[in-house]
CSV table of C-alpha atoms in Angstrom, one decimal:
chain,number,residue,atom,x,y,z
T,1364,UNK,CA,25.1,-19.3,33.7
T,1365,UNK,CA,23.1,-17.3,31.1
T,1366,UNK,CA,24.3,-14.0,30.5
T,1367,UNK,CA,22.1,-11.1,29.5
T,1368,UNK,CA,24.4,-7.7,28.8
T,1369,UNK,CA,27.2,-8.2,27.3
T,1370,UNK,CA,29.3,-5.4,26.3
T,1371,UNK,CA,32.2,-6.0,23.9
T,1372,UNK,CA,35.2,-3.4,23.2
T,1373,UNK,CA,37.2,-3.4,20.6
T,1374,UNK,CA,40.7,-2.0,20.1
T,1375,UNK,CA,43.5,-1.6,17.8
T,1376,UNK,CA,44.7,-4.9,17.5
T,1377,UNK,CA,41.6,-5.9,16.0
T,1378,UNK,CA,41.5,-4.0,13.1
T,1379,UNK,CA,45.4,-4.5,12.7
T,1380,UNK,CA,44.7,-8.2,11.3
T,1381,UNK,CA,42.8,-6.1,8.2
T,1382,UNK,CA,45.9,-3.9,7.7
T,1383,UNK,CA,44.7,-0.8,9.3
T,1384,UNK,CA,47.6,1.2,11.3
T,1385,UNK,CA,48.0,0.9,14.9
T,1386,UNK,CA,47.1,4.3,16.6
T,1387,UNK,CA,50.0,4.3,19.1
T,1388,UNK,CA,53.5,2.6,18.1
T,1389,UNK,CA,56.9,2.2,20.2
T,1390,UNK,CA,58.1,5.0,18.2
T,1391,UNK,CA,56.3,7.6,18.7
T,1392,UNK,CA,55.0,7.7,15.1
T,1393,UNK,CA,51.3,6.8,13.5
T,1394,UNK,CA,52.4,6.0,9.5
T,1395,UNK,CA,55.3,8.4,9.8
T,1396,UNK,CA,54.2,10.9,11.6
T,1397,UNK,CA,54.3,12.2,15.0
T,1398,UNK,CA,50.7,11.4,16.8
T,1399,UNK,CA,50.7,15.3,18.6
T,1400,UNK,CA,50.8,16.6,15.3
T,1401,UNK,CA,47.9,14.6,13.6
T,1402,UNK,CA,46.0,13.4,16.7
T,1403,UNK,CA,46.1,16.4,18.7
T,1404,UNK,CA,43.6,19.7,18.4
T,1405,UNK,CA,46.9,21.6,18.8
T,1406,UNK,CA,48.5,19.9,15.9
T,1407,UNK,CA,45.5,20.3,14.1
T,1408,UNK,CA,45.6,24.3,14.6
T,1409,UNK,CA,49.7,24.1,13.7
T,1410,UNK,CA,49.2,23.2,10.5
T,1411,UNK,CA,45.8,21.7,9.3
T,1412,UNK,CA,46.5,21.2,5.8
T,1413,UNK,CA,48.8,18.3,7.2
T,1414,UNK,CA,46.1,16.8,9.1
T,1415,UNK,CA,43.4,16.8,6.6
T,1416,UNK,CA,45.3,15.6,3.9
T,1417,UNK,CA,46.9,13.0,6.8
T,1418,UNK,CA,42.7,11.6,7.1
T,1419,UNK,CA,42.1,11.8,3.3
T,1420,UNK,CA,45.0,9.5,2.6
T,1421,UNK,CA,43.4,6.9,5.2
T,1422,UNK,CA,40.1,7.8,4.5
T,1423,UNK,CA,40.7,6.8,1.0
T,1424,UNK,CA,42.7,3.8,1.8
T,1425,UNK,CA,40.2,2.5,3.5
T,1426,UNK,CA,38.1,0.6,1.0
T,1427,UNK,CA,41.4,-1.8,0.5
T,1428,UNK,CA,40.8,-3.0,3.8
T,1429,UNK,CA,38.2,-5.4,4.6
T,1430,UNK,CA,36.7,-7.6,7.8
T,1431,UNK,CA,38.4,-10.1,9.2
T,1432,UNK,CA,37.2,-12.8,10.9
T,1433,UNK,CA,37.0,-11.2,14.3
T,1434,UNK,CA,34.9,-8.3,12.8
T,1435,UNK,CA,32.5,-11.0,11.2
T,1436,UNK,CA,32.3,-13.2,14.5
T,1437,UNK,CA,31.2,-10.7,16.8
T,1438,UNK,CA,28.7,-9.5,14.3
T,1439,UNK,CA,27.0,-12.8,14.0
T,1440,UNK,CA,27.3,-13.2,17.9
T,1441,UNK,CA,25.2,-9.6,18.1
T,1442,UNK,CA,22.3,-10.6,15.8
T,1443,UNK,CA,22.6,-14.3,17.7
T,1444,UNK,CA,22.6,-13.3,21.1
T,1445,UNK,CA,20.0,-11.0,20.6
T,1446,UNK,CA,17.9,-13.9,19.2
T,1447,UNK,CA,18.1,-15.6,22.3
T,1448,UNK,CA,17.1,-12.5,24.5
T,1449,UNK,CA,20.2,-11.1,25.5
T,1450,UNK,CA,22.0,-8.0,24.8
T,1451,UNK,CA,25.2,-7.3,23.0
T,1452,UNK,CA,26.5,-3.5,23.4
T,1453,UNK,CA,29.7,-3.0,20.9
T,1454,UNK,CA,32.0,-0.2,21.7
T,1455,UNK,CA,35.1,0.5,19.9
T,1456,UNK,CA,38.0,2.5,19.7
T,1457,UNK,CA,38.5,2.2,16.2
T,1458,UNK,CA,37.7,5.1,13.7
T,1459,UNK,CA,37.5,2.4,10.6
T,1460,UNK,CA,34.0,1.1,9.4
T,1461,UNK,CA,35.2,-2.5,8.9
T,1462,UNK,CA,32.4,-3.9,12.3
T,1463,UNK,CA,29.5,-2.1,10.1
T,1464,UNK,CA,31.0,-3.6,6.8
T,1465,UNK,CA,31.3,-6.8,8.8
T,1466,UNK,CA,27.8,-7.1,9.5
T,1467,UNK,CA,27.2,-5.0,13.4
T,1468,UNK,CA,24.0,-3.3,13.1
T,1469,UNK,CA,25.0,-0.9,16.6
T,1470,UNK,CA,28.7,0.0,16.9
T,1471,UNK,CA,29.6,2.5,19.2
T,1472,UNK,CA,32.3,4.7,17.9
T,1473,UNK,CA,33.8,6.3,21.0
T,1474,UNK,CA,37.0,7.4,19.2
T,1475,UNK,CA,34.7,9.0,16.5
T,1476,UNK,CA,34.4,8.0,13.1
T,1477,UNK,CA,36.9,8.5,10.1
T,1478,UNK,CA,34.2,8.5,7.3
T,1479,UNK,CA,32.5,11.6,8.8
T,1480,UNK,CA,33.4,15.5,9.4
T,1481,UNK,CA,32.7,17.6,11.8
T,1482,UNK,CA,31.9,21.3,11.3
T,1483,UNK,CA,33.5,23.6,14.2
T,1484,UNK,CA,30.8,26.4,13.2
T,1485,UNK,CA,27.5,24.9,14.1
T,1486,UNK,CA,28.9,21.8,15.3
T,1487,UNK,CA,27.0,19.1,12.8
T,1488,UNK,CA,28.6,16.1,12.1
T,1489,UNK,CA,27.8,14.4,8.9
T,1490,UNK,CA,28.8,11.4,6.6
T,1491,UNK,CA,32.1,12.0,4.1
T,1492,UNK,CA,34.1,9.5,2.1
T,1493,UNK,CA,36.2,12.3,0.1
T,1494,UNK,CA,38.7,14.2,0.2
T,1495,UNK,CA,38.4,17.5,2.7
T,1496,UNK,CA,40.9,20.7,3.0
T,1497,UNK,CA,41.0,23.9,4.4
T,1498,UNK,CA,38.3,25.1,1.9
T,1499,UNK,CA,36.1,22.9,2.6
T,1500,UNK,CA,32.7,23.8,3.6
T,1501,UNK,CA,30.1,22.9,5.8
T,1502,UNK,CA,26.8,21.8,3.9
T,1503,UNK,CA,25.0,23.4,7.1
T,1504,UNK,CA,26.5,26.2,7.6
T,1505,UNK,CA,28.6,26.9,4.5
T,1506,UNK,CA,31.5,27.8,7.0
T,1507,UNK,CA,35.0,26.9,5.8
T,1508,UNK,CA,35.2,25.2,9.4
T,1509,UNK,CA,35.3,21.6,9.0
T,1510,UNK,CA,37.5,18.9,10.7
T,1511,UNK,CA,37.9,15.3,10.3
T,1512,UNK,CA,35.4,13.7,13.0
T,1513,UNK,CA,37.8,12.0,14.9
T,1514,UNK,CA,38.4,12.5,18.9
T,1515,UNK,CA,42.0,13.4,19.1
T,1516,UNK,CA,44.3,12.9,22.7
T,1517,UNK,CA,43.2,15.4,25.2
T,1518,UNK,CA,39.3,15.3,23.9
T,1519,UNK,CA,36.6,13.7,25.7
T,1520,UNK,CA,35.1,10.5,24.1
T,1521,UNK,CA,31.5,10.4,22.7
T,1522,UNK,CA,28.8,9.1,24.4
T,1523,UNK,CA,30.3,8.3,27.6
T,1524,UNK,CA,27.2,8.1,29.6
T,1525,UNK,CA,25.8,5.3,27.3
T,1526,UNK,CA,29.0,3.5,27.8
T,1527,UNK,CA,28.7,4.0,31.5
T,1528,UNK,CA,25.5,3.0,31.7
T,1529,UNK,CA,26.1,-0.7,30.1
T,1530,UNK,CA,29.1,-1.3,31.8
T,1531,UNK,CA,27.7,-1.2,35.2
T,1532,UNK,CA,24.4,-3.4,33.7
T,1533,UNK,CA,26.6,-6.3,32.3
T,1534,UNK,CA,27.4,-9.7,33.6
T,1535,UNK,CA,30.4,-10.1,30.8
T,1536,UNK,CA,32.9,-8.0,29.4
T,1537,UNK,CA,34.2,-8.8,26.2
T,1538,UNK,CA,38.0,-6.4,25.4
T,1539,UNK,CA,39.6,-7.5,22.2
T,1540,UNK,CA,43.0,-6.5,21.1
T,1541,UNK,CA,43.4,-3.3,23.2
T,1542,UNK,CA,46.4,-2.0,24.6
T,1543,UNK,CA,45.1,-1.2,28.3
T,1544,UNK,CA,47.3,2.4,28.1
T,1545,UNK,CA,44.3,4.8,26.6
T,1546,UNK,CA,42.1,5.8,29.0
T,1547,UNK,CA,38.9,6.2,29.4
T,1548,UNK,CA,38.9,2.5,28.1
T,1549,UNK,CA,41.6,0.9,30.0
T,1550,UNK,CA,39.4,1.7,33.0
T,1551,UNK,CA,36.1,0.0,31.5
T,1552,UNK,CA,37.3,-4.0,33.1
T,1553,UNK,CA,37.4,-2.6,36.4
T,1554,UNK,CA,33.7,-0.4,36.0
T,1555,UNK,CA,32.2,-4.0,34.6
T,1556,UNK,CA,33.6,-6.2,37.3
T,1557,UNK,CA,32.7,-3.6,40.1
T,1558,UNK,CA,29.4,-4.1,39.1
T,1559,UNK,CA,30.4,-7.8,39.1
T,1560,UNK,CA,31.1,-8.8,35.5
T,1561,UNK,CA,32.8,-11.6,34.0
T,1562,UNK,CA,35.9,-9.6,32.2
T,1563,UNK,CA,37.4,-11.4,29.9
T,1564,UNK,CA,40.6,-9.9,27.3
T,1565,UNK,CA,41.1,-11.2,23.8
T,1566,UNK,CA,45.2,-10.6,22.5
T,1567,UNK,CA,48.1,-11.7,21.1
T,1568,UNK,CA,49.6,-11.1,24.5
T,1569,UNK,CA,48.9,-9.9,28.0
T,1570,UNK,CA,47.6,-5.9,28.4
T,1571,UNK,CA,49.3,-3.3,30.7
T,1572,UNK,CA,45.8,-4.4,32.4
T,1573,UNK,CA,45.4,-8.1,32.3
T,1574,UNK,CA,45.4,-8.6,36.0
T,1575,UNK,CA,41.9,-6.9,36.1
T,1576,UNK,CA,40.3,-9.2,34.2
T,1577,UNK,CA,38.6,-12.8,34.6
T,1578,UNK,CA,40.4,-15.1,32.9
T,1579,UNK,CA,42.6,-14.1,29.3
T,1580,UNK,CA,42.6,-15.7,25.8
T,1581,UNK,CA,46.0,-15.2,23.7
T,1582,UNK,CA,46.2,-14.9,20.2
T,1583,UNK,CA,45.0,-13.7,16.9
T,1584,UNK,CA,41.9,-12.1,17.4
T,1585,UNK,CA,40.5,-13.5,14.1
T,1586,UNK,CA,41.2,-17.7,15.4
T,1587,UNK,CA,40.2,-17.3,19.2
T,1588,UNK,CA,37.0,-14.0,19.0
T,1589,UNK,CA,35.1,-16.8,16.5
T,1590,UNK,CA,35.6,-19.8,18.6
T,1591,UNK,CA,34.7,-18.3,22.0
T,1592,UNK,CA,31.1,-16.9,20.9
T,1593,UNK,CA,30.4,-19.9,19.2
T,1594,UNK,CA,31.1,-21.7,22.2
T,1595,UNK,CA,28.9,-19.0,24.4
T,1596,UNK,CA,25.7,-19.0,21.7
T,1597,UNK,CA,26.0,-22.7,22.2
T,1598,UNK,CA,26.1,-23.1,25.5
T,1599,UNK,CA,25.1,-20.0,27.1
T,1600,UNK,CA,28.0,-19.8,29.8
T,1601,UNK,CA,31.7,-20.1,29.6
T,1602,UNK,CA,32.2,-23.5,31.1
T,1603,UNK,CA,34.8,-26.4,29.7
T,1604,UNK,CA,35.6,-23.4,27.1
T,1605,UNK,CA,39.3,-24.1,25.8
């Protein structure tokens, strides 16, 4: 079988093989600090000094990090698949930029994007790899309103609709090294296969969600993403894959 859409989310786990935090730990805690006071508009209204200068320390950590072999398979797989006709939609959860840095020219950022701010004035987001504050002002507006562009818990996801739209047009679904706990995403397996999707997960172990999807390939994200879409732009289907 020859598929055509294929859509592709990515979680935390994949970015975790380049050193980048996992959003939600056992503990409660994202890099020592409690996520409804970084990750939460309320938080963010508490004290926001805390969480800007909470972003700028990631944001300019983030260099240090770069794209593993995951990131760099699924961007050759992208430029290869569409090559060959078919359509490869990336959507990820992560706010890093290490799939662009990798190579993916179209990476959906529902999560938002840590190298951009968002002004709560006029509402423009734009690119930013510095340091922000209180202060800080909008280059639209010039409104001392900014925020780090990043869709905290309680928030609705961008582009939803988009997302939507490809999940119920694809014949595989690709999830790599997510949880299966933050919703809307732990929902996207069953959306795909109701349209009748291949859904296929990609982990070190099984998600809170495995039992939705297709078949399940365990391990570091960086030795089994590579292998499995070589083994798809070869063949075009997923048969004798091991």
């Amino acid at each position: 079988m020859k598929y055509q859409n294929i859509v592709i989310l990515t979680g935390a786990g994949v970015s975790a093989e380049s050193g980048i935090p996992v959003f939600r730990s056992e503990d409660g805690l994202w890099e020592r600090h409690k996520v409804e006071d970084v990750a939460t508009y309320e938080g963010f209204m508490r004290n926001k000094t805390l969480v800007h200068e909470f972003y700028n320390k990631m944001r300019l950590s983030l260099p240090s990090k770069e794209p593993n072999a995951a990131h760099k398979a699924i961007a050759h797989f992208q430029e290869e698949w569409q090559k060959q006709g078919g359509d490869v939609f990336l959507v990820t959860q992560n706010i890093d930029d290490l799939h662009e840095r990798a190579g993916s020219k179209q990476v959906c950022h529902m999560h938002g994007e840590l190298l951009k701010m968002l002004c709560e004035n006029c509402h423009s987001s734009f690119p930013f790899s510095g340091s922000s504050s209180v202060e800080s002002k909008c280059p639209y507006c010039h409104h001392q309103a900014l925020r780090p562009d990043i869709v905290w818990f309680g928030e609705m996801p961008y582009d939803m609709d988009e997302i939507y739209a490809k999940l119920v047009k694809c014949d595989l679904f690709l999830a790599v090294g997510t949880s299966g706990v933050v919703y809307p995403a732990a929902g996207f397996c069953q959306i795909a296969a109701g349209s009748g999707a291949v859904c296929v997960e990609f982990n070190l172990e099984k998600s809170l969600t495995a039992s939705n999807f297709t078949y399940g390939i365990y391990g570091k994200a960086g030795e089994t993403v590579g292998k499995f879409t070589d083994h798809l732009l070869k063949t075009g289907n997923l048969l004798n894959f091991s």
